[in-house]
Amino acid sequence: MLFITASRRRRLRNQPFPPSWERILEQEVPLYDSLSITDREELKAHIQVFLAEKQFEGAGGIVITDGIRVKIAAQACLLLLHRETDYYPGLSSIVVYPDEYLAPFEELDEAGVVTSGTDRRSGESWEQGTLVLSWADMQMAGVDGEGAYNVVLHEFAHQLDAEDGITDGTPFFPRRAARKHWQRTLEVEYERFKEEVAQGKIPVLDPYGAESPAEFFAVATEAFFENPGELKEHYLALYEELSRYYRQDPAAWPATISNGGTS
Ligand SMILES: [Zn+2]
């Protein structure tokens, strides 16, 4: 079974990449522009596997096009470059809404009181099976006054975080020492970040990251790719940890030097 999966994926990776998809990458995915030729080829190979294996579903009247599929796949697969990957094994379908959507929630506080209602959301990642995205929010990727923003990178970081069975801000590490190193670094950086948010400092990271270590990892992933120069300047240890995990160094990408990391 594993062998069949591996050979099927190899075949998919070697298929010719459709020129219409290439145009979508060039015109709709600013981060693609920053990648080296080798990374672009690796990304395109991953996109072929990703699109063959994941289901897309339109909700709220949106029709799923190749533009939507390729744009999501490209950003999801950016997080997989240079690493051994099983292509988000817990994920089977991606639901896309045209805009923010209402989702029911139920919350249990420390006193045991349950609150329920509806939330406006731009995306969410479930531990089993599904990821939800707002198309309008996907168009807002970049850097604004609230820090770096990229809903696709954010939700797919949650998927990586869940791969070891628990969404706690620490993704899967094959080596225990690397996992420990990550946990120590992120704990210190998270506490520092929460203090800065409390003091109202100008954010490099989306203040929403102060909600929990899991949200901190997700917003740090957004900044790592969307605003790497500033992230490296203000949170060097965090940047280096992310760089070891993602095996990439976006602060050294040519486009990020000329435009200050925005896209
Ligand atoms: Zn989140």
Short mmCIF file of C-alpha atoms and ligand atoms in Angstrom, two decimals, residues 154-155 158 208 215 218, ligand 1:
data_model
loop_
_atom_site.label_atom_id
_atom_site.label_comp_id
_atom_site.label_asym_id
_atom_site.label_seq_id
_atom_site.Cartn_x
_atom_site.Cartn_y
_atom_site.Cartn_z
CA HIS A 154 -2.20 30.13 9.09
CA GLU A 155 -4.67 27.26 8.72
CA HIS A 158 -2.50 24.33 12.33
CA TYR A 208 -4.27 37.17 17.76
CA GLU A 215 -2.17 30.46 17.50
CA ALA A 218 0.22 29.88 13.20
ZN ZN B 1 -5.73 29.85 14.22
#
